[in-house]
Short mmCIF file of N, CA and C and ligand atoms in Angstrom, two decimals:
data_model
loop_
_atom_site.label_atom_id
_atom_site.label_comp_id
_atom_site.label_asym_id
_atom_site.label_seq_id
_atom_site.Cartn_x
_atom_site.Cartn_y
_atom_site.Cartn_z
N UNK Z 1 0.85 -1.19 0.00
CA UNK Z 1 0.00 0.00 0.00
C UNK Z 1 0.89 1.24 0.00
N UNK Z 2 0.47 2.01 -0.65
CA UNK Z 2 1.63 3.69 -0.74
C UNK Z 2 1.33 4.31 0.49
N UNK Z 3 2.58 5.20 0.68
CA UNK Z 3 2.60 5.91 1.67
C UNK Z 3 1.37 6.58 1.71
N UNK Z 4 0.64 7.10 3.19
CA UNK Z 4 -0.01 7.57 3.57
C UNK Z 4 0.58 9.52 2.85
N UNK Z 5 -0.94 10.08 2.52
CA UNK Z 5 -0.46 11.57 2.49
C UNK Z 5 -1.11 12.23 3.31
N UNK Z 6 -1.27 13.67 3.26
CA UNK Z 6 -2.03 14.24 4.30
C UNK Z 6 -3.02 15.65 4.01
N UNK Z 7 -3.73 15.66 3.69
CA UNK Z 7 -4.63 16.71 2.97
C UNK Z 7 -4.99 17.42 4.41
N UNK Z 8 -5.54 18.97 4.47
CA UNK Z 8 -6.25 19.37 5.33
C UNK Z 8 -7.59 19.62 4.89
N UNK Z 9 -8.84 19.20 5.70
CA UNK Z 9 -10.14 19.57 5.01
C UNK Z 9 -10.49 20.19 6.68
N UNK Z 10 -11.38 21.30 6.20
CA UNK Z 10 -12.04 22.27 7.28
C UNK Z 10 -11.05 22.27 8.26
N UNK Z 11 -9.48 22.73 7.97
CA UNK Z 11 -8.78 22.74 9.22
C UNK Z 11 -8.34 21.94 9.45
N UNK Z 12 -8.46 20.58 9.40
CA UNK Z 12 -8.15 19.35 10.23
C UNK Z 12 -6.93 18.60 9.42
N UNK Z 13 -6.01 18.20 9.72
CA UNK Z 13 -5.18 17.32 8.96
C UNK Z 13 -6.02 15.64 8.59
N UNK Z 14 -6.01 15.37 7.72
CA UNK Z 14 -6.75 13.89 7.42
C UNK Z 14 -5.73 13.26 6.35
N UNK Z 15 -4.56 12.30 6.86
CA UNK Z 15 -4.41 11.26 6.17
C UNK Z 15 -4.79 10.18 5.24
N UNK Z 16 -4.66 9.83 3.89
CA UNK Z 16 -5.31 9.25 3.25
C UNK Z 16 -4.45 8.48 2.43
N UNK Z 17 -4.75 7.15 1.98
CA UNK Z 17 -3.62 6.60 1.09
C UNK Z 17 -3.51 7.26 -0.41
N UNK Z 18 -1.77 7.42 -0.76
CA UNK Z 18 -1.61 8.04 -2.22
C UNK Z 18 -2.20 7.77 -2.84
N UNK Z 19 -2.83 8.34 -4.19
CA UNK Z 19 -4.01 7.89 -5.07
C UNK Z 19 -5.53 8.10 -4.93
N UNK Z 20 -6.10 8.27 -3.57
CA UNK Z 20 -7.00 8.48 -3.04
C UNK Z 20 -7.87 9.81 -3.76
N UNK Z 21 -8.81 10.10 -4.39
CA UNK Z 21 -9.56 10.77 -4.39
C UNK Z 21 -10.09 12.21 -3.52
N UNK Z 22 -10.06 13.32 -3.51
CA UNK Z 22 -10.77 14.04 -2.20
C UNK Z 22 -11.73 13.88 -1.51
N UNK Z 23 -12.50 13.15 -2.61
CA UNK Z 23 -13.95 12.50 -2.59
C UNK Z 23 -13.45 11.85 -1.11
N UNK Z 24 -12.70 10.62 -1.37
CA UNK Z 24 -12.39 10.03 -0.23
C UNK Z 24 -11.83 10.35 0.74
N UNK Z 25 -11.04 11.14 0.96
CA UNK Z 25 -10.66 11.94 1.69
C UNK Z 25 -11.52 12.33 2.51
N UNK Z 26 -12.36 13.26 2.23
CA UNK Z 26 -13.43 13.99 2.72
C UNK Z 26 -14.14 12.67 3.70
N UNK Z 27 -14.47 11.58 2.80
CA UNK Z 27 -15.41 10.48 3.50
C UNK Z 27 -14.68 10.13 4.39
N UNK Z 28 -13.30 9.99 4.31
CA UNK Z 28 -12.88 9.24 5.72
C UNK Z 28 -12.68 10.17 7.27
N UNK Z 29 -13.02 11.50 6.91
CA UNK Z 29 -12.59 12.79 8.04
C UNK Z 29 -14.10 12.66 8.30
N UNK Z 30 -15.28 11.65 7.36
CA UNK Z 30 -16.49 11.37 8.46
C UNK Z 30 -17.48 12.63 8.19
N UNK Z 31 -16.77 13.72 7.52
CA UNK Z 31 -17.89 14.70 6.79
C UNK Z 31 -18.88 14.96 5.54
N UNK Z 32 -19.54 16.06 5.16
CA UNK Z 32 -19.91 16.01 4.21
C UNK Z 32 -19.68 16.86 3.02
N UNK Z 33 -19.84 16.77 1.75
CA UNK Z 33 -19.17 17.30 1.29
C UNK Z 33 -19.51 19.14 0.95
N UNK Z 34 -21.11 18.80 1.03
CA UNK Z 34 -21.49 20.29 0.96
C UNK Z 34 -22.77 19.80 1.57
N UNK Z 35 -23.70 21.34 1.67
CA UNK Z 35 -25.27 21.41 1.93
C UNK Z 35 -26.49 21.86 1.01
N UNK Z 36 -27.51 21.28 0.93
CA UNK Z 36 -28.41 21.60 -0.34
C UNK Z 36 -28.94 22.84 0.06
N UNK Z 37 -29.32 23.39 -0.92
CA UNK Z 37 -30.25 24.57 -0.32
C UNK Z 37 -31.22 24.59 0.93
N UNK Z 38 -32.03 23.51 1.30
CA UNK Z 38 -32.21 23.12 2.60
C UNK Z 38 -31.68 22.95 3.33
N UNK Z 39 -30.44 22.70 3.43
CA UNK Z 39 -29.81 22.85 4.62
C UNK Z 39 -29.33 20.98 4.71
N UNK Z 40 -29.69 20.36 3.49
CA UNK Z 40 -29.31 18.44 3.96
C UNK Z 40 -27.63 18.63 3.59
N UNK Z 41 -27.52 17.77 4.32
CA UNK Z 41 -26.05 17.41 4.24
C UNK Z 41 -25.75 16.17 3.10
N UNK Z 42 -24.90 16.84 2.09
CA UNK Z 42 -24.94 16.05 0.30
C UNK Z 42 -23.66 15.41 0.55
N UNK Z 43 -23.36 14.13 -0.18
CA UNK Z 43 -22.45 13.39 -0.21
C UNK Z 43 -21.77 12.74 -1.08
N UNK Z 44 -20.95 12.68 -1.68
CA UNK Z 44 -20.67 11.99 -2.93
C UNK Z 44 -21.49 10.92 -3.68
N UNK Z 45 -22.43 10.72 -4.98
CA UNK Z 45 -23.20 9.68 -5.23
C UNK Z 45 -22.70 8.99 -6.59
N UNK Z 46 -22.32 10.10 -7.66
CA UNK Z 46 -21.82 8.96 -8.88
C UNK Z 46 -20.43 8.43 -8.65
N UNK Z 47 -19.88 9.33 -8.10
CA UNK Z 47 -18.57 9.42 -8.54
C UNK Z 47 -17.68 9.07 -9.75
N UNK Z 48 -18.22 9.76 -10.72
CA UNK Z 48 -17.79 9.66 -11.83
C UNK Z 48 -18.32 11.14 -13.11
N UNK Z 49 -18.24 12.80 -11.56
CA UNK Z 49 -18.24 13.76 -12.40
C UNK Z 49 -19.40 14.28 -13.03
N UNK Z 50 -20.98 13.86 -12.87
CA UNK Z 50 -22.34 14.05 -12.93
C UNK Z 50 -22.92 14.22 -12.11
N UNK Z 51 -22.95 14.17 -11.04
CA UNK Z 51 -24.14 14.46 -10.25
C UNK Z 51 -24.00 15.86 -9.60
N UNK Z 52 -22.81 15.93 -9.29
CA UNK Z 52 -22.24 17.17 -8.66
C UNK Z 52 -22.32 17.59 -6.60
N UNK Z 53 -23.07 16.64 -6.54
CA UNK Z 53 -22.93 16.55 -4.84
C UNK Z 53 -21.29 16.34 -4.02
N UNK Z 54 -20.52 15.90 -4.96
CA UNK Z 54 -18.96 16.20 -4.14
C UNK Z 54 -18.52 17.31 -4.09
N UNK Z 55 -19.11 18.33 -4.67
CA UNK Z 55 -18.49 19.58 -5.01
C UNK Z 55 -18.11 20.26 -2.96
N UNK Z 56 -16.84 20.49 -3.37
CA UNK Z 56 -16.16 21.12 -2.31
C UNK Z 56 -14.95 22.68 -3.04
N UNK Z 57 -14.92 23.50 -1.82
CA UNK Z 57 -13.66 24.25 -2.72
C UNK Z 57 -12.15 23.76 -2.32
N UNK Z 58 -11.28 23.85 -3.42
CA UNK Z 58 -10.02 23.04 -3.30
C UNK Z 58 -8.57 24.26 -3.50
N UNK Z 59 -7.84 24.42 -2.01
CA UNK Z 59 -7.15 25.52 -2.16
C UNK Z 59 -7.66 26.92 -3.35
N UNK Z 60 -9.46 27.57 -2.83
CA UNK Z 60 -9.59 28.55 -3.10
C UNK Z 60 -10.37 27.97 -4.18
N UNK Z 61 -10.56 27.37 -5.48
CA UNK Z 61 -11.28 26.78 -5.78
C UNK Z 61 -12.52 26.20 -6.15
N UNK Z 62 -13.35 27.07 -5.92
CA UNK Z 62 -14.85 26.96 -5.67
C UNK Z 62 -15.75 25.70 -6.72
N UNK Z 63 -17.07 25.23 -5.98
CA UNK Z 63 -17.11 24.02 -6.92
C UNK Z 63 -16.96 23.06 -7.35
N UNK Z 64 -15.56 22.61 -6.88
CA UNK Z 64 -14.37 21.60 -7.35
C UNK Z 64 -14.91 20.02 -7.42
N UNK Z 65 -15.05 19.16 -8.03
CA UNK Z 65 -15.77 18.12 -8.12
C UNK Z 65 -14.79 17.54 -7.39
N UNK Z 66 -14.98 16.64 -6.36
CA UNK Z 66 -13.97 15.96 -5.28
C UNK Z 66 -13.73 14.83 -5.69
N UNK Z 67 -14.53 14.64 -6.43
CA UNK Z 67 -14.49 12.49 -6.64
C UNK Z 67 -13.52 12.35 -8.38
N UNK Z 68 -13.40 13.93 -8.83
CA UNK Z 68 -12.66 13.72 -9.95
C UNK Z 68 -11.25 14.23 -9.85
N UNK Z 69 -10.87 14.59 -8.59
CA UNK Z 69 -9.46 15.04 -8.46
C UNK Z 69 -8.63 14.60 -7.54
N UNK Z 70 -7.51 14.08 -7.98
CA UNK Z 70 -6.82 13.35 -6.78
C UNK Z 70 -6.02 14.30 -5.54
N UNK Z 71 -6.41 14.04 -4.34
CA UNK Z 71 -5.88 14.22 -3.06
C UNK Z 71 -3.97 14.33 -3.03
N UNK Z 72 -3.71 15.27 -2.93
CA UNK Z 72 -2.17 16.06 -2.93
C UNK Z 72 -1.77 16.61 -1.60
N UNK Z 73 -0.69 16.60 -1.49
CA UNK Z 73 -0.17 16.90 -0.17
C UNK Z 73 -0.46 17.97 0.00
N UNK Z 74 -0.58 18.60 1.24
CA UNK Z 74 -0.97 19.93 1.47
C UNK Z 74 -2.28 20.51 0.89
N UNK Z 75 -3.19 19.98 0.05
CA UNK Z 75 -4.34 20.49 -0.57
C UNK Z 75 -5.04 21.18 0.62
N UNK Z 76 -5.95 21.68 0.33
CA UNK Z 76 -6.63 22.88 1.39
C UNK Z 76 -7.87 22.67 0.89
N UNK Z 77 -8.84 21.74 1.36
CA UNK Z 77 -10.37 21.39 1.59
C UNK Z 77 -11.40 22.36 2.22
N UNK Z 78 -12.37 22.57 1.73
CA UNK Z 78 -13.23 23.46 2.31
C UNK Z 78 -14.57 22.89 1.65
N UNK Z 79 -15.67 22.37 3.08
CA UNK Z 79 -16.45 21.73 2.75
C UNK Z 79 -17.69 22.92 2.88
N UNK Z 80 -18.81 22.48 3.15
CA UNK Z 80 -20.13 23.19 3.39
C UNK Z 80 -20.56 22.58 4.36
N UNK Z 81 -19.93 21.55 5.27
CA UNK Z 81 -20.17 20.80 6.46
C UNK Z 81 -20.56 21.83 7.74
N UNK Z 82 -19.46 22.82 8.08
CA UNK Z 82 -19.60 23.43 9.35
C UNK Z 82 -20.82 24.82 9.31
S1 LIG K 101 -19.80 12.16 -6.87
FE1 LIG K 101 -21.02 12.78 -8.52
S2 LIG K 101 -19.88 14.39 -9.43
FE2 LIG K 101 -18.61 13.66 -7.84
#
């Protein structure tokens, strides 16, 4: 298995294996990725760049489809969770 990397999402340092997705990322720090206009908490569903519920902003970023971009050291996550 590749070295572990380390992304920050909402602040938090979250480790994830190299290759990993933000998508996943995000899922394993146990959050979500954004909020619907109601206020539900949205989560990754195609993952494959259509549906658009991973959308998070990515170092500034706005929008950023999470499940189509791979997780980099130091990346800077910003969900719609808090
Ligand atoms: S999970 Fe559907 S666009 Fe990313």
């Amino acid at each position: 298995m590749p070295d572990p990397i380390t992304v920050r999402i909402d602040g938090q340092p979250v480790a994830v294996p190299a290759g990993s997705t933000v998508a996943v990322a995000v899922m394993l720090a146990g959050i979500a990725c954004r909020r619907s206009v109601t206020g539900e908490r949205r989560f990754p569903l195609c993952g494959m760049g259509i549906c658009l519920e991973c959308r998070v902003a990515i170092n500034g970023n706005q929008h950023c489809r999470s499940c189509q971009i791979l997780a980099r050291p130091g990346m800077e996550v910003i969900t719609d969770e808090l």
